[in-house]
CSV table of C-alpha atoms in Angstrom, one decimal:
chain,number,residue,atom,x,y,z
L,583,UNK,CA,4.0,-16.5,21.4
L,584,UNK,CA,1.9,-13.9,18.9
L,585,UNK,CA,4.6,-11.0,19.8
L,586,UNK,CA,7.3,-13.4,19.3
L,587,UNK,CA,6.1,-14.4,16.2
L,588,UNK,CA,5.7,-10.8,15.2
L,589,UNK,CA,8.8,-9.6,16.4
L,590,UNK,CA,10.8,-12.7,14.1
L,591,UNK,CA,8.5,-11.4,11.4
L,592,UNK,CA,9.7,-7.8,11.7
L,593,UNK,CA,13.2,-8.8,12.1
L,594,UNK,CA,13.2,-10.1,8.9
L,595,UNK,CA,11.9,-7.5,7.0
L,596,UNK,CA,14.2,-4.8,8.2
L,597,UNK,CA,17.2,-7.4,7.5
L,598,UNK,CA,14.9,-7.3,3.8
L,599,UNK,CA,15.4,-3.1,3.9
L,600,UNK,CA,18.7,-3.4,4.8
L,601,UNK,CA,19.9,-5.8,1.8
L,602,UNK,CA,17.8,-3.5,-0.6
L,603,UNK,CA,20.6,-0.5,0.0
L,604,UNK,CA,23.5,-2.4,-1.3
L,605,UNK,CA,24.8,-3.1,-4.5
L,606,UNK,CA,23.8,-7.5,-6.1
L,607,UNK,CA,22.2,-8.8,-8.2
L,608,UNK,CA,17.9,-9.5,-8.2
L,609,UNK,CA,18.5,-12.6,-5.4
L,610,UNK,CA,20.0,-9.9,-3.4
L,611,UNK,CA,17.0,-7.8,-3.0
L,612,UNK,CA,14.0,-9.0,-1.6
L,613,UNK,CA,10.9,-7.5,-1.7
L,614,UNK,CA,10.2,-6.4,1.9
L,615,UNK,CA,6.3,-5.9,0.9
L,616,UNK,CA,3.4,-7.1,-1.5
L,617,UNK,CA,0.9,-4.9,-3.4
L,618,UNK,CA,-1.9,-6.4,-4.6
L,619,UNK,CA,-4.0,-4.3,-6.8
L,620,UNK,CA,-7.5,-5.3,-7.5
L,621,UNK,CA,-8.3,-3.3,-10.5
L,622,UNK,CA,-6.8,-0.5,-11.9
L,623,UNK,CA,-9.3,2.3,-10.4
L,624,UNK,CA,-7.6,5.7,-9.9
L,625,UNK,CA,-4.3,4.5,-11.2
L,626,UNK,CA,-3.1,7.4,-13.0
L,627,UNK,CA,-2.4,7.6,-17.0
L,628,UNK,CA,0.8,6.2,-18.8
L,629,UNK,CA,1.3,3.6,-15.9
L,630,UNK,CA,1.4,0.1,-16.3
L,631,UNK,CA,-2.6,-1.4,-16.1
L,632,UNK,CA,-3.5,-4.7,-16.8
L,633,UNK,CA,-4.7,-6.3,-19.7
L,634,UNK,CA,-6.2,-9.7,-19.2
L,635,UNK,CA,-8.3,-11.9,-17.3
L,636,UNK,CA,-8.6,-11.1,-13.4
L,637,UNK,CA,-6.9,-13.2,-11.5
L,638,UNK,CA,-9.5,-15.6,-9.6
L,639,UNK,CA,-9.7,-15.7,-5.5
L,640,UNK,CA,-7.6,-19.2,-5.5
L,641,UNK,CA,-5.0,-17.7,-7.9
L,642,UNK,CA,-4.6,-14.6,-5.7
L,643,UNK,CA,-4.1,-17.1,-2.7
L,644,UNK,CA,-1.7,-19.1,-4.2
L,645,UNK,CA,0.4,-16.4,-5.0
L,646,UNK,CA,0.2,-14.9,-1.5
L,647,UNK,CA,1.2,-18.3,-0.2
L,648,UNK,CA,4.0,-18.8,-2.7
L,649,UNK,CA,5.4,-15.4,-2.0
L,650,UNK,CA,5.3,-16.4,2.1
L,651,UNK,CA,6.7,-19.6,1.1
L,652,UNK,CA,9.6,-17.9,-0.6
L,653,UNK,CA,10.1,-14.9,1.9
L,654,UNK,CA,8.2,-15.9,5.5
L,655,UNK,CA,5.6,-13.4,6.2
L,656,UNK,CA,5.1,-10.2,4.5
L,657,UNK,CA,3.8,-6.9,4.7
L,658,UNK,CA,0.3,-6.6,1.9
L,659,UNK,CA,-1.0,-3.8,1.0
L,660,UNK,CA,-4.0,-4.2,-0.9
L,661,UNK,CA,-5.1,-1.0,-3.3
L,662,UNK,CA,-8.4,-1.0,-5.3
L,663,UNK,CA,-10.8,-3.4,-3.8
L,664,UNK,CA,-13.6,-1.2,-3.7
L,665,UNK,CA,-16.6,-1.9,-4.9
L,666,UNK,CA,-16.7,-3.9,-7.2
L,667,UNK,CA,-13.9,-6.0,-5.3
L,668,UNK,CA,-15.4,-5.9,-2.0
L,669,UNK,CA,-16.1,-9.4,-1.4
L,670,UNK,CA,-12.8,-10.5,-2.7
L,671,UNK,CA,-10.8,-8.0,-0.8
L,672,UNK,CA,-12.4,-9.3,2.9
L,673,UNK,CA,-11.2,-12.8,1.8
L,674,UNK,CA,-7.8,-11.9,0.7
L,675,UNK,CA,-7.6,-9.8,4.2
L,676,UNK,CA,-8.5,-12.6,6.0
L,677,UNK,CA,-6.3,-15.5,4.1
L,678,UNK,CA,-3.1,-13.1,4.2
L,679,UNK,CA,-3.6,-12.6,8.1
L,680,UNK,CA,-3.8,-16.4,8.6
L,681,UNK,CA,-0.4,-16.7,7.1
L,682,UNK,CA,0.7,-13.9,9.5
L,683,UNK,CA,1.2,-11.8,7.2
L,684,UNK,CA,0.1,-8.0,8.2
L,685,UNK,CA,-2.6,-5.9,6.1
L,686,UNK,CA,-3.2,-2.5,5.1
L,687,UNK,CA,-6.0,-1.3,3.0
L,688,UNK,CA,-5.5,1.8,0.8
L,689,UNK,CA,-8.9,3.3,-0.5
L,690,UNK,CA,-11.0,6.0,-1.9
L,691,UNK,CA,-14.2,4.0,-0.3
L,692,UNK,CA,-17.1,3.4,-0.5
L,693,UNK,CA,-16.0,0.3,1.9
L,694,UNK,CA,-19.9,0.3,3.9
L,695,UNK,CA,-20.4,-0.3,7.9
L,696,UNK,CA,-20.6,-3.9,7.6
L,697,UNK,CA,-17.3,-4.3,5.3
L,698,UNK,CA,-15.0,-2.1,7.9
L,699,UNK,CA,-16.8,-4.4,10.8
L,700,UNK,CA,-15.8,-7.1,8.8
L,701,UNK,CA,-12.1,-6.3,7.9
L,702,UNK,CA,-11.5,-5.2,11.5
L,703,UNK,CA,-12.7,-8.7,12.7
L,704,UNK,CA,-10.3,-10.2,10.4
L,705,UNK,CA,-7.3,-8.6,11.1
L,706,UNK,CA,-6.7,-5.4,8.9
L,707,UNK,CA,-4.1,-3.8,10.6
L,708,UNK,CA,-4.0,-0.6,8.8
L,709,UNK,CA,-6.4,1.8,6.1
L,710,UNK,CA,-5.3,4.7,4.7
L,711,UNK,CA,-8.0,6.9,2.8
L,712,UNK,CA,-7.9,9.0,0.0
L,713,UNK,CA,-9.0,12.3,0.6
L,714,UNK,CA,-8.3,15.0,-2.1
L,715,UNK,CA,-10.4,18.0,-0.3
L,716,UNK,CA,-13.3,18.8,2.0
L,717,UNK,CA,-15.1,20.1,-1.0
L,718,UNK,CA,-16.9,17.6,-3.4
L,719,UNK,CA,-15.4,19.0,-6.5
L,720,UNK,CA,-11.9,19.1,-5.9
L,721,UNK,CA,-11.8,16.2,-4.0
L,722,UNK,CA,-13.4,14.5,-6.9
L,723,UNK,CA,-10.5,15.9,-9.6
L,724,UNK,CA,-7.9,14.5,-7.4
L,725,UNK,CA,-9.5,11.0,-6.2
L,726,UNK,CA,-11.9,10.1,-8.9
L,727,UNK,CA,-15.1,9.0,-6.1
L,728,UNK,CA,-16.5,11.4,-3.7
L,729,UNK,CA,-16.2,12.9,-0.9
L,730,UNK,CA,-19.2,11.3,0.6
L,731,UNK,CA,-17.6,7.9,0.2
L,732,UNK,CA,-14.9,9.1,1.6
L,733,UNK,CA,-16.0,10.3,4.8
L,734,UNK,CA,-18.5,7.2,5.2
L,735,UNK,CA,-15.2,5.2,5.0
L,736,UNK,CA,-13.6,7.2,7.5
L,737,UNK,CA,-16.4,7.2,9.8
L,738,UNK,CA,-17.5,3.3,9.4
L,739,UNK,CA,-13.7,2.1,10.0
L,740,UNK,CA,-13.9,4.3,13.7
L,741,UNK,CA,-17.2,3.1,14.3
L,742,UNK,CA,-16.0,-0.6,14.0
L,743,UNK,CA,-12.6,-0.4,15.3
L,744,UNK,CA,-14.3,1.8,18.4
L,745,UNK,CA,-16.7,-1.2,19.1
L,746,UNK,CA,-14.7,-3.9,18.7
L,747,UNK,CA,-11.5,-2.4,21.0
L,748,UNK,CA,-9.1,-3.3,18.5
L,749,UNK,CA,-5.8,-2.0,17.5
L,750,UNK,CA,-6.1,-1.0,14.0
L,751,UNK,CA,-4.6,2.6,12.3
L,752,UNK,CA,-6.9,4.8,10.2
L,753,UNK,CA,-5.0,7.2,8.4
L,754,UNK,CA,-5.8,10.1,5.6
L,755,UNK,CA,-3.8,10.3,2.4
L,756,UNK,CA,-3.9,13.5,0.6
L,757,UNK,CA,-2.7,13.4,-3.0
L,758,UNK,CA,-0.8,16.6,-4.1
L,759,UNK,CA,-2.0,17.6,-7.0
L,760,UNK,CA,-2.3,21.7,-8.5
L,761,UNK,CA,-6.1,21.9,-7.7
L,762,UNK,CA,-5.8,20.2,-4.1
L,763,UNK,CA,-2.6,21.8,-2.5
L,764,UNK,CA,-4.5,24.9,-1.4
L,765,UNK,CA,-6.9,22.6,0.5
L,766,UNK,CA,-4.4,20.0,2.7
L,767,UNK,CA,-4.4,22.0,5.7
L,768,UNK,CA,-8.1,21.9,5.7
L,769,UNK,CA,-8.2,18.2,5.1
L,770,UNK,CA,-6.0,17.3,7.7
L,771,UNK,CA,-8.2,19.2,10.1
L,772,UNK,CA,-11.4,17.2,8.9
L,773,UNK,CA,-9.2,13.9,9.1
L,774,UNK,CA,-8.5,15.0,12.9
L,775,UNK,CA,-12.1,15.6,13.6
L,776,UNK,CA,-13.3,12.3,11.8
L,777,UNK,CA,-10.6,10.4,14.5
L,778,UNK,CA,-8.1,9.6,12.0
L,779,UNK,CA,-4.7,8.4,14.0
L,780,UNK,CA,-2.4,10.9,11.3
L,781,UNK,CA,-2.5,12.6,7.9
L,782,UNK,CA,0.4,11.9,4.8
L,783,UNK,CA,0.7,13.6,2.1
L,784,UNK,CA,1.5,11.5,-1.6
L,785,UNK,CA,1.8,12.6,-5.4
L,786,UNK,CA,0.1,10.2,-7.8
L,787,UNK,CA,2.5,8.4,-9.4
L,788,UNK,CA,3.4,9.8,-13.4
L,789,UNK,CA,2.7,13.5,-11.7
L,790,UNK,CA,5.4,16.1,-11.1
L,791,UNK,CA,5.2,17.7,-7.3
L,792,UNK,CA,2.8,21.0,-8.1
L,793,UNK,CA,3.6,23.7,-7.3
L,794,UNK,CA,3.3,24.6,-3.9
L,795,UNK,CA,3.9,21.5,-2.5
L,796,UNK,CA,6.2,21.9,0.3
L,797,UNK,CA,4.2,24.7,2.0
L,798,UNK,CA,1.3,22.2,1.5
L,799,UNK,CA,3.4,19.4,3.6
L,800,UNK,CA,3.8,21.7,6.5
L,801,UNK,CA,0.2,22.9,6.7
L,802,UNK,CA,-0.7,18.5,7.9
L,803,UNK,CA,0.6,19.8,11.2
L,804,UNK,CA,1.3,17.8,13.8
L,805,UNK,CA,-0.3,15.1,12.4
L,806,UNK,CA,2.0,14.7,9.2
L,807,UNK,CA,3.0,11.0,8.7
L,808,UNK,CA,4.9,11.7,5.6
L,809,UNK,CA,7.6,9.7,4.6
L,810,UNK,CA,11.0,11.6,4.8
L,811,UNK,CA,11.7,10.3,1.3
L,812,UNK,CA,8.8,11.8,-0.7
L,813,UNK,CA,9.4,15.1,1.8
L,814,UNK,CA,13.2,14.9,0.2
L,815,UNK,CA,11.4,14.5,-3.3
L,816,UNK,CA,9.0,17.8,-3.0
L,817,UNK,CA,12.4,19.6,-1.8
L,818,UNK,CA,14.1,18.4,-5.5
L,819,UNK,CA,16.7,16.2,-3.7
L,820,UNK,CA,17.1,12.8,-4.6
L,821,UNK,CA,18.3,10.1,-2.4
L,822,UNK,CA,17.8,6.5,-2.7
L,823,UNK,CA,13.9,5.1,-2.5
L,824,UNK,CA,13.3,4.6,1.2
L,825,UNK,CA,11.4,1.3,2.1
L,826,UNK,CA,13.1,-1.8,0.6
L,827,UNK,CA,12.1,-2.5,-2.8
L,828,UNK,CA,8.9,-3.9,-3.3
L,829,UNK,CA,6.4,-6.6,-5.6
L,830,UNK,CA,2.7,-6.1,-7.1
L,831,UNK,CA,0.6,-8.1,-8.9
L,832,UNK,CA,-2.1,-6.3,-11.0
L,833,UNK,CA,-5.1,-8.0,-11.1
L,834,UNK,CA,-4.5,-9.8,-14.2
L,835,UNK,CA,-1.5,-11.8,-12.4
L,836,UNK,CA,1.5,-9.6,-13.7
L,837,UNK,CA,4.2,-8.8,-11.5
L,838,UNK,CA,5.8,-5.5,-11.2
L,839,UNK,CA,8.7,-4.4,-8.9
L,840,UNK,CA,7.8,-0.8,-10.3
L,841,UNK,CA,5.0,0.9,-12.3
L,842,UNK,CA,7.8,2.7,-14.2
L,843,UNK,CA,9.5,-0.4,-15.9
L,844,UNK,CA,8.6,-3.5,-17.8
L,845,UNK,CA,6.7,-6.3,-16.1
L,846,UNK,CA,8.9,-9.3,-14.6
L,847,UNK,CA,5.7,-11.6,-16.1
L,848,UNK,CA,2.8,-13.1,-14.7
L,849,UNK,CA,2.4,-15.7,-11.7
L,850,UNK,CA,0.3,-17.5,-14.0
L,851,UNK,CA,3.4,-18.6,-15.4
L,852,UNK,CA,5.8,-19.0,-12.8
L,853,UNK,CA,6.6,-18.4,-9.3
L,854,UNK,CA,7.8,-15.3,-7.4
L,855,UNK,CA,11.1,-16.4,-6.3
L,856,UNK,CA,11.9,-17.3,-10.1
L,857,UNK,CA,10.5,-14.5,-11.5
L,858,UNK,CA,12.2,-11.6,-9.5
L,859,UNK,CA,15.7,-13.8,-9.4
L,860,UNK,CA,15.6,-13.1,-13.5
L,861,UNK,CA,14.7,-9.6,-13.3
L,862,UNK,CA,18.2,-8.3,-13.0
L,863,UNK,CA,17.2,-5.2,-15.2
L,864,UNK,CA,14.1,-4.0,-13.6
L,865,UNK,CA,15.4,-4.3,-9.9
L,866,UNK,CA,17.7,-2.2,-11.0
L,867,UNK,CA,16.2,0.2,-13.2
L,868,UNK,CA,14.0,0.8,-10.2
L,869,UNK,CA,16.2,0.9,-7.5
L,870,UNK,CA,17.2,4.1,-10.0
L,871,UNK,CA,14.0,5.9,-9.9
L,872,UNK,CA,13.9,9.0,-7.9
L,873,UNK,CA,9.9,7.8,-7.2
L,874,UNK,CA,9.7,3.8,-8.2
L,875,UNK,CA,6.5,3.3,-6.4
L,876,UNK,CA,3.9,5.6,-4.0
L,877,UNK,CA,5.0,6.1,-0.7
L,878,UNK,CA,1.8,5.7,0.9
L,879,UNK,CA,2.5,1.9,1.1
L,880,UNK,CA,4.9,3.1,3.9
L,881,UNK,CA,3.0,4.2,6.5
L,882,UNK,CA,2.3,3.1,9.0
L,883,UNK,CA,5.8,2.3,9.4
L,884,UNK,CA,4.7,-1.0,11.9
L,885,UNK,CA,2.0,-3.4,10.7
L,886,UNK,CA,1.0,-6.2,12.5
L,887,UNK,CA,-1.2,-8.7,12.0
L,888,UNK,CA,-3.6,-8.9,14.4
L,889,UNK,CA,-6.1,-11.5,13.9
């Protein structure tokens, strides 16, 4: 019955994807995942950050549960829980894989032994890590933490997936940036040692590929989870965001189909479905953007939720 369920749910979202390719209006393009972001940690200058109160633990659930209400169950990703949010982030884990809706953490760490023990009991179906560099300093410049966290995230997710034979992805993501490209063949050799199931690469949103990027892609090796479309980007092609559109709240309760255009408001306010069926403009306006959102939200490419 868990597999059917699973299969219905993923049936949907690709029906989601599909839509998001052709031409309508806001009601004809679904968001086919969520992004929840905790706090604005590592986000990247000029991009969209929020402003007021943080959204309390019941207002977070509510809007996951509105958003499932409106769309069945949905792929979350959840970005900046750590550490401040630690506590928060193993509840929201836990409430969005009751809904059946499949997780994926995307961190710099520190998430300790216990946390990663914790989130694996509870379902997390996926974490991807930020690693900038096997050296302190320039994995520092790219990240913003250390390396140390880092690897003790790594390392405490294997350790707890290992004894708890569940099925759960650990991934590395590398952010391309001028002072790390020299350094992503090395990290993806560390990230293979440390038992991570695949390395991607991604450029910070707001950032232009460095140069050097594309011989930095091919150096992840066999490994290389990439997504074709940011691969397409680094080459200068454009195509069309791969994906599906997409919905975030900041931790302040706005919504955001994109980082690059105006907010569609706040779920303090009002609910999803109302709020994206108005946004005509910014659906739009990011359906546009050669890069509306990161692409590590992407991989893995099947998330279940295995609670």
């Amino acid at each position: 019955m868990k597999k059917l369920e699973q299969l219905l749910v993923r049936g949907r979202a690709l029906a989601r994807t599909a839509r998001s390719g052709l031409p309508g209006a806001a009601r004809d393009h679904r968001p086919v995942r969520l992004v929840l972001r905790l706090n604005d940690i590592g986000l990247a200058p000029g991009l969209i950050r929020a402003t007021g109160e943080p959204l309390a633990l019941g207002q977070w659930q509510d809007a996951i549960v509105r958003f499932e209400q409106w769309l069945g169950s949905i792929r979350v990703t959840i970005a900046g829980g750590e550490p401040a949010n630690s506590e928060q982030l193993e509840l929201l884990v836990r409430f969005a894989n009751r809904l059946e809706c499949p997780t994926h953490l995307v961190t710099a760490g520190p998430i300790e032994p216990a946390a990663a023990m914790a989130l694996v009991d509870i379902g997390l179906g996926a974490v991807t890590v930020l690693v900038g560099g096997v050296d302190a300093a320039t994995h520092e410049a790219a990240v913003g933490g250390s390396l140390e966290d880092a690897t003790r995230t790594v390392e405490a997710f294997r350790v707890a997936r290992a004894s708890r034979s569940r099925q759960m992805d650990i991934l590395v993501g590398v952010p391309l940036t001028e002072t790390t490209v020299a350094s992503v063949g090395a990290v993806a050799g560390w990230a293979r040692q440390a038992g991570a199931d695949g390395v991607l690469a991604t450029v910070p949103l707001g950032l232009d590929a460095p140069a050097g990027a594309q011989a930095a892609l091919e150096s992840l090796g066999r490994d290389n989870l990439t997504p074709e479309h940011l691969a397409t980007w680094l080459e200068g092609r454009r195509t069309r965001p791969h994906g599906g559109v997409r919905c975030e709240i900041l931790s302040d309760g706005t919504v955001l189909v994109s980082s690059h255009v105006a907010p569609l408001g706040n779920v303090r306010d009002l609910g999803p479905k109302e709020l994206w069926e108005a946004a005509d403009e910014q659906i739009a306006a990011a359906r546009a953007h050669p890069r509306p959102w990161d692409e590590v939200e992407l991989v893995p490419e099947r998330l279940a939720s295995t609670r």
